[in-house]
C-alpha positions as a printed Julia matrix, in Angstrom:
528×3 Matrix{Float64}:
  -3.59    0.31   81.18
  -7.38    0.47   80.81
  -9.34   -2.4    79.37
 -10.29   -0.32   76.24
  -6.7     0.68   75.69
  -5.47   -2.9    76.01
  -8.2    -4.2    73.66
  -7.34   -1.48   71.08
  -3.66   -2.36   71.22
  -4.39   -6.08   70.78
  -6.88   -5.42   67.95
  -4.38   -3.24   66.1
  -1.73   -5.92   66.39
  -4.1    -8.42   64.82
  -5.08   -5.85   62.15
  -1.5    -5.02   61.18
  -0.64   -8.75   61.03
  -3.52   -9.41   58.66
  -5.55  -11.42   61.2
  -8.75   -9.52   60.31
 -11.38  -11.77   61.97
  -9.59  -11.44   65.33
  -9.23   -7.7    64.91
 -12.88   -7.35   63.92
 -13.97   -9.31   67.02
 -11.97   -7.08   69.34
 -13.08   -3.81   67.69
 -16.68   -4.87   68.18
 -16.02   -5.92   71.75
 -14.76   -2.4    72.42
 -17.91   -0.9    70.83
 -20.08   -3.06   73.09
 -18.46   -1.32   76.04
 -18.21    2.11   74.4
 -20.55    2.37   71.34
 -19.04    5.73   70.29
 -15.35    4.9    70.73
 -13.92    6.81   67.72
 -10.7     4.86   67.22
 -12.5     1.53   67.1
 -15.11    2.96   64.72
 -12.38    4.4    62.46
 -10.35    1.22   62.43
 -13.45   -0.9    61.63
 -14.04    1.46   58.76
 -10.4     1.18   57.65
 -10.63   -2.62   57.72
 -13.78   -2.61   55.62
 -12.13   -0.12   53.24
  -9.09   -2.34   52.85
 -11.19   -5.31   51.72
 -13.36   -3.2    49.36
 -16.54   -2.88   51.45
 -17.09    0.81   50.71
 -20.54    1.17   52.25
 -19.41   -0.38   55.54
 -16.3     1.79   55.54
 -18.26    4.97   54.93
 -20.76    4.12   57.68
 -18.01    3.55   60.26
 -15.97    6.65   59.23
 -19.1     8.77   59.56
 -19.84    7.35   63.0
 -16.22    8.05   64.05
 -16.63   11.68   62.91
 -19.83   12.07   64.87
 -17.95   10.91   67.95
 -14.87   13.0    67.15
 -15.53   15.73   64.52
 -11.89   16.73   64.15
 -10.64   13.19   63.41
  -8.17   13.89   60.56
  -7.67   10.3    59.34
 -11.41    9.67   59.36
 -12.02   12.76   57.21
  -9.22   11.82   54.83
 -10.22    8.17   54.4
 -13.91    9.0    54.21
 -13.03   11.36   51.34
 -11.12    8.5    49.63
 -14.05    6.12   50.0
 -16.54    8.65   48.67
 -14.22    9.39   45.76
 -14.09    5.7    44.94
 -17.9     5.78   44.67
 -17.65    8.74   42.31
 -19.08   11.17   44.89
 -16.41   13.82   44.21
 -18.12   16.85   45.76
 -18.63   15.04   49.07
 -15.07   13.74   48.98
 -13.67   17.22   48.39
 -15.57   18.52   51.45
 -13.77   16.02   53.68
 -10.32   16.72   52.16
 -10.94   20.41   52.73
 -11.94   19.64   56.33
  -8.55   18.0    56.83
  -6.77   20.99   55.43
  -8.74   23.43   57.61
  -7.58   21.45   60.61
  -4.1    20.72   59.33
  -3.1    23.05   56.39
   0.28   21.32   56.05
  -1.1    17.81   55.46
   0.62   16.63   52.24
  -1.53   13.5    51.63
  -4.75   15.52   51.93
  -3.4    17.91   49.3
  -2.66   15.0    46.99
  -6.1    13.47   47.56
  -7.8    16.83   46.95
  -5.75   17.21   43.79
  -6.88   13.78   42.51
 -10.55   14.64   43.1
 -10.19   18.05   41.44
  -8.49   16.45   38.44
 -11.34   13.97   38.06
 -13.66   16.94   37.94
 -11.66   18.43   35.1
 -10.15   21.21   37.21
  -6.63   20.5    36.03
  -4.84   23.66   37.12
  -6.36   23.53   40.6
  -5.21   19.9    40.85
  -1.67   20.79   39.76
  -1.53   23.48   42.43
  -2.48   20.95   45.08
   0.18   18.46   43.97
   2.77   21.23   43.95
   1.69   22.23   47.48
   2.09   18.64   48.66
   5.6    18.55   47.13
   6.5    21.76   48.95
   5.39   20.17   52.19
   7.2    16.89   51.48
   9.52   16.88   48.45
  10.06   13.13   48.85
   6.38   12.14   48.67
   6.15    9.77   45.68
   2.38   10.14   45.35
   2.76   13.89   44.82
   5.28   13.36   42.01
   3.36   10.58   40.24
   0.03   12.42   40.4
   1.68   15.65   39.21
   3.06   13.62   36.37
  -0.46   12.44   35.45
  -1.78   16.0    35.5
   1.12   17.48   33.5
   0.74   14.71   30.91
  -2.95   15.54   30.65
  -2.06   19.17   30.12
   0.41   18.19   27.38
   3.62   19.07   29.33
   5.28   15.72   28.68
   8.87   16.54   29.54
   7.95   17.8    32.97
   5.6    14.84   33.46
   8.41   12.39   32.67
  10.73   14.24   35.12
   8.21   13.75   37.93
   7.61   10.14   37.01
  11.37    9.6    37.18
  11.47   11.17   40.65
   8.56    8.96   41.85
  10.46    5.86   40.63
  13.66    7.11   42.22
  11.84    7.46   45.55
  10.14    4.04   45.22
  12.4     1.95   42.95
  10.64   -1.29   43.83
   7.14    0.06   43.02
   5.89   -1.55   39.78
   3.27    1.14   39.26
   5.89    3.9    39.38
   7.83    2.01   36.72
   4.75    1.46   34.58
   3.76    5.15   34.64
   7.21    6.24   33.6
   7.46    3.63   30.86
   4.06    4.53   29.39
   4.95    8.22   29.36
   8.29    7.49   27.63
   6.48    5.31   25.12
   3.91    8.0    24.32
   6.79   10.42   23.62
   8.33    7.89   21.21
  11.14    6.75   23.51
   9.91    3.18   23.13
  13.22    1.33   23.46
  13.93    3.0    26.8
  10.36    2.12   27.88
  10.79   -1.49   26.92
  14.16   -1.75   28.7
  12.62   -0.25   31.84
   9.72   -2.67   31.73
  12.03   -5.64   31.12
  13.93   -4.78   34.28
  10.73   -4.32   36.35
   9.25   -7.61   35.13
  12.38   -9.43   36.36
  11.56   -8.07   39.8
   7.81   -8.6    39.48
   7.3   -11.55   37.08
   3.61  -11.96   37.96
   2.63   -8.27   37.58
   0.07   -8.44   34.74
  -0.13   -4.69   34.2
   3.62   -4.43   33.68
   3.41   -7.29   31.2
   0.51   -5.59   29.44
   2.5    -2.33   29.19
   5.5    -4.12   27.7
   3.31   -5.91   25.15
   1.71   -2.6    24.13
   5.14   -0.96   23.86
   6.49   -3.72   21.64
   3.44   -3.74   19.36
   3.33    0.03   19.06
   7.05    0.1    18.23
   6.32   -2.33   15.39
   8.08   -5.32   17.07
   5.09   -7.42   16.02
   6.63  -10.9    16.19
   7.91  -10.47   19.77
   4.83   -8.48   20.8
   2.29  -11.01   19.51
   4.38  -13.87   20.95
   3.96  -12.3    24.43
   0.45  -10.99   23.84
  -1.04  -14.39   22.93
  -0.48  -16.33   26.14
  -0.98  -13.18   28.26
  -4.36  -12.54   26.62
  -5.54  -16.15   26.49
  -4.83  -16.61   30.17
  -7.62  -14.04   30.78
 -10.04  -14.59   27.85
  -9.59  -18.07   26.42
 -12.58  -20.34   26.03
 -12.33  -23.96   27.07
 -12.21  -26.55   24.28
 -11.4   -30.22   24.24
  -9.75  -29.81   20.83
  -6.13  -28.62   20.79
  -5.08  -25.12   19.84
  -3.78  -24.96   16.28
  -0.05  -24.45   15.99
  -0.06  -23.26   12.36
   0.94  -26.64   10.87
  -0.71  -28.06    7.71
  -4.28  -29.02    8.42
  -4.3   -31.97    5.96
  -8.06  -31.99    5.55
  -8.86  -31.4     9.2
 -11.46  -28.79   10.27
 -10.53  -25.7    12.28
 -12.69  -23.38   14.37
 -11.64  -19.71   14.35
 -13.53  -18.23   17.26
 -14.21  -14.86   18.87
 -12.84  -14.33   22.36
 -15.13  -13.0    25.1
 -14.87   -9.22   25.03
 -13.43   -9.0    21.52
 -14.77   -6.09   19.54
 -16.41   -6.05   16.14
 -13.37   -4.17   14.82
 -11.08   -6.98   16.11
 -13.03   -9.53   14.13
 -12.97   -7.45   10.97
  -9.26   -6.78   11.3
  -8.16  -10.36   11.89
 -10.6   -12.27    9.69
  -8.12  -11.31    6.94
  -6.16  -14.39    8.01
  -9.01  -16.82    7.13
  -7.83  -17.26    3.51
  -4.33  -18.03    4.77
  -5.71  -20.61    7.17
  -7.62  -22.18    4.29
  -4.42  -22.46    2.31
  -3.13  -24.82    4.95
  -5.52  -27.44    3.52
  -8.37  -27.58    6.04
 -12.03  -26.8     6.37
 -12.44  -23.35    7.98
 -15.3   -22.67   10.43
 -15.58  -19.06   11.63
 -17.62  -17.91   14.58
 -18.42  -14.21   14.68
 -20.72  -11.66   16.28
 -24.27  -11.62   14.94
 -24.02   -8.16   13.3
 -21.15   -9.48   11.13
 -22.71  -12.62    9.78
 -23.89  -11.36    6.4
 -20.78   -9.27    5.91
 -18.32  -12.11    6.53
 -20.04  -14.22    3.87
 -17.94  -12.19    1.44
 -14.61  -13.36    2.91
 -12.69  -15.92    0.87
 -11.67  -19.19    2.48
 -14.53  -19.6     4.99
 -16.48  -22.84    4.63
 -18.9   -22.48    7.55
 -19.95  -19.25    9.31
 -21.99  -18.99   12.47
 -22.93  -16.52   15.14
 -21.41  -16.49   18.62
 -23.49  -18.67   20.91
 -24.61  -21.08   18.21
 -24.25  -24.83   18.52
 -20.76  -25.56   17.14
 -20.23  -28.3    14.58
 -17.52  -30.88   14.98
 -13.97  -29.59   14.48
 -10.44  -30.9    14.97
  -8.42  -27.87   16.09
  -9.22  -24.36   17.19
  -7.68  -20.87   17.42
  -8.85  -17.44   18.44
  -9.0   -14.93   15.57
  -6.77  -12.71   17.7
  -4.14  -15.48   17.9
  -3.69  -15.64   14.14
  -1.04  -12.88   13.9
   1.11  -14.82   16.33
   0.48  -18.18   14.7
   1.55  -16.74   11.34
   4.55  -14.99   12.94
   3.42  -11.65   11.56
   5.89   -8.84   11.1
   5.36   -5.33    9.72
   6.53   -6.64    6.34
   4.26   -9.69    6.32
   0.93   -8.24    7.46
  -1.65   -9.68    5.03
  -2.84   -6.32    3.72
  -4.37   -7.23    0.37
  -7.59   -5.22    0.28
 -10.46   -5.41   -0.2
 -11.19   -8.6     1.69
 -14.63   -7.44    2.87
 -17.23   -6.5     0.26
 -20.68   -4.98   -0.01
 -21.91   -7.51   -2.58
 -22.87  -11.03   -1.57
 -21.09  -13.98   -3.16
 -24.02  -14.65   -5.48
 -23.6   -11.21   -6.95
 -26.79   -9.61   -5.79
 -26.74   -6.25   -4.06
 -28.67   -6.16   -0.87
 -28.9    -2.57    0.03
 -30.21    0.9    -0.76
 -29.16    3.98   -2.66
 -27.79    7.01   -0.8
 -30.13   10.0    -0.72
 -29.41   12.55   -3.42
 -27.86   15.84   -2.31
 -30.48   18.46   -1.41
 -29.01   21.28   -3.49
 -27.6    21.1    -7.0
 -23.78   21.44   -7.28
 -21.59   22.71  -10.13
 -19.72   19.41   -9.85
 -20.87   16.11   -8.34
 -20.38   16.42   -4.59
 -17.85   14.44   -2.6
 -19.86   11.89   -0.59
 -18.37   11.45    2.88
 -19.53    9.16    5.68
 -18.9    10.19    9.27
 -18.76    8.37   12.6
 -17.86   10.19   15.84
 -18.62    7.64   18.56
 -17.55    4.11   19.41
 -18.93    1.42   21.68
 -20.01    3.13   24.94
 -19.08   -0.1    26.8
 -15.5     0.11   25.64
 -13.07    0.83   28.46
 -11.61    3.83   26.61
 -14.71    5.07   24.87
 -14.45    8.49   26.5
 -10.97    8.99   24.97
 -11.75    7.41   21.6
 -15.07    9.06   20.84
 -15.12   12.64   19.63
 -18.07   14.94   20.53
 -20.07   15.67   17.44
 -19.79   19.43   17.98
 -16.07   19.17   17.19
 -16.98   17.94   13.73
 -18.58   21.34   13.0
 -15.11   22.51   11.99
 -15.38   20.55    8.7
 -19.11   19.71    8.36
 -19.91   22.76    6.27
 -17.14   22.22    3.73
 -18.48   23.3     0.32
 -18.77   20.59   -2.26
 -19.28   17.81    0.29
 -22.38   15.86    1.16
 -22.15   14.18    4.55
 -23.8    10.92    5.61
 -23.98    9.65    9.16
 -23.05    5.98    9.63
 -23.35    6.42   13.37
 -25.3     3.89   15.44
 -25.86    3.41   19.14
 -25.96    5.9    21.99
 -23.69    8.45   20.3
 -26.26    8.88   17.51
 -28.36   10.88   19.94
 -25.89   13.71   19.56
 -27.1    14.11   16.0
 -30.74   14.41   17.13
 -29.74   17.0    19.76
 -27.47   19.0    17.47
 -30.21   20.78   15.54
 -29.87   21.5    11.82
 -26.58   19.92   10.71
 -25.86   19.15    7.02
 -25.78   15.37    7.62
 -28.04   12.69    6.13
 -28.77   10.22    8.89
 -28.56    6.66    7.47
 -29.06    4.89   10.82
 -32.53    3.6     9.89
 -31.01    1.69    6.94
 -28.12    0.17    8.9
 -29.39   -3.02   10.51
 -26.07   -4.87   10.38
 -22.6    -4.35    8.97
 -23.52   -5.74    5.55
 -25.89   -2.72    5.31
 -23.09   -0.42    6.46
 -20.83   -1.94    3.79
 -23.49   -1.19    1.15
 -23.51    2.45    2.24
 -19.71    2.69    2.39
 -19.43    1.26   -1.17
 -21.36    4.34   -2.44
 -19.15    6.87   -0.61
 -15.93    8.56   -1.69
 -14.52    8.76    1.86
 -15.21    7.73    5.42
 -14.13    9.89    8.38
 -14.36    7.9    11.63
 -12.97    7.66   15.1
 -11.29    4.4    16.12
 -14.32    2.11   15.88
 -15.64   -0.79   13.83
 -16.68    1.33   10.86
 -13.05    2.47   10.42
 -12.0    -1.2    10.15
 -14.78   -1.94    7.73
 -13.91    0.93    5.42
 -10.21   -0.06    5.48
 -11.01   -3.72    4.81
 -13.16   -2.63    1.83
 -10.25   -0.56    0.45
 -12.31    2.59    0.8
 -10.36    5.82    1.61
 -10.8     6.25    5.41
  -9.53    8.96    7.69
  -9.21    7.6    11.23
  -9.27   10.14   14.08
  -7.16    8.91   16.99
  -6.78    9.95   20.62
  -3.34   10.88   21.88
  -2.8     7.46   23.58
  -4.03    5.44   20.6
  -4.49    1.67   20.51
  -1.39   -0.37   19.77
  -2.65   -1.45   16.32
  -2.17    2.07   14.93
   1.55    1.95   15.88
   3.38    5.1    16.94
   3.41    8.53   15.31
   2.45    7.2    11.87
  -0.07    8.82    9.53
  -0.56    5.55    7.69
  -1.1     1.97    8.77
   0.21   -1.28    7.24
  -3.05   -2.99    8.22
  -5.18   -0.8     5.88
  -3.39    0.72    2.85
  -6.23    3.2     2.13
  -6.3     4.64    5.64
  -4.88    7.97    6.81
  -4.43    8.61   10.48
  -5.12   11.93   12.19
  -3.71   11.98   15.75
  -4.31   14.25   18.71
  -1.19   16.3    19.4
  -1.97   16.15   23.13
  -4.66   14.43   25.24
  -8.31   15.42   24.58
  -7.37   17.84   21.72
 -10.03   16.94   19.14
 -10.12   20.58   17.98
  -6.67   20.28   16.37
  -7.57   16.95   14.77
 -10.78   18.3    13.27
  -9.0    21.42   11.99
  -6.47   19.17   10.27
  -9.36   17.15    8.76
 -10.97   20.4     7.49
  -7.77   21.37    5.69
  -7.37   17.89    4.18
 -11.01   17.9     3.09
 -10.6    21.23    1.34
  -7.66   19.81   -0.63
  -9.62   16.67   -1.47
 -12.64   18.65   -2.69
 -10.37   20.66   -5.03
  -8.87   17.49   -6.44
 -12.33   15.95   -6.79
 -13.68   18.99   -8.63
 -10.77   18.91  -11.09
 -11.32   15.21  -11.81
 -15.07   15.66  -12.42
 -14.82   18.7   -14.68
């Protein structure tokens, strides 16, 4: 056996055993003797890839391919690394190179399918997954990825069938279980999903994504007490702030002070939804201190039961116990029947009774009857993990924006507002210059007849103000909107419009257009 062959064998043994420093040393020793040794270059790249060093992995894979242009594994893994960097076109070139050299390579077909799906080429991706299954019917990755693509296309029964096959092929794989459970849940088969997740968590008790999926399934099914009981410790383990004062357990405060704080990463909508519990906390006999995001300060002055209000990051006063605002549903053992849903609990008028706002612009053209004034929001926080799914492109709103008898006002702020500037002449009054914080937004909402919004903070504000609000939801909506309901126990004046399948905003906006026509007719009758 040659020295290079012996060194490679020893290095690979260290690599497979997880002794990476020893493997790295031997790979580099080989390259000192043969700088273009392709296997050593490839395996160094693979080792860098496995620990997340993408640049190093790509550099070594490329060197291996210079030394050996037909190196299948180097092409395939280089494609995967480039795909992880978002360089899809380059990744596809390497997957195609594998398939030119080896047309019957099932994993390359799957990888090519994933890249094509990320580019939005859904049918081409499905064809690749199906090809991989023809080549190897027992390849779990082909079944699970085909399930993802079929679900995206709206073919849920077939998607679930392939998720079941993937789990059958890899029964110990927690991700296979999670994918099947989430698909079942989205189809309304929540109890089966929860049972499946319960079984998987027994096998993988530390798997946080499985736990997160079970929490979401319970909450969406309306099992709020059990869901919040699991959600609270699961969430606080990742986002809790450190305090010397104990966490409040819901007992009588007996004159003690309590801090209700905002968790890192909590959204403005979270704060508006759960600040409803502040009056209930005050009823326990303590002094209530609420910390909130700066844009909510003036707005939350209108909430009953708050003694001290301060912005996140401010110097905290002395307090005796503390609780996250998001922990309050658990502390109060909330069920569907006991959600504190008395609205309004947020108001546009300050406590001292003085209005601090502006008047909506008057409609440009005279109407036979007073117009219906409707506020619209189409985009959420661009930093939100699911903003791409939750935000609706403004052009989809064109379906209902020209409804006769309606004057539209944009309550949109942030990056998504640029769509209005780029859209040309739309019949929308842009109020963004007036909206410096959410107290200003509340002043605008108070003058409207209706708010139409995607799942974002303005929807929560309108609901908390008892204003009629139509909330446009993606197919896989957030847990708080429950499952397949057109109403919500959190906001009695809200109506939910849900995508019938992923990314289908056109159907949602068509449904809004029909509902708006009906509302205009009712409005005109009332104002005659």
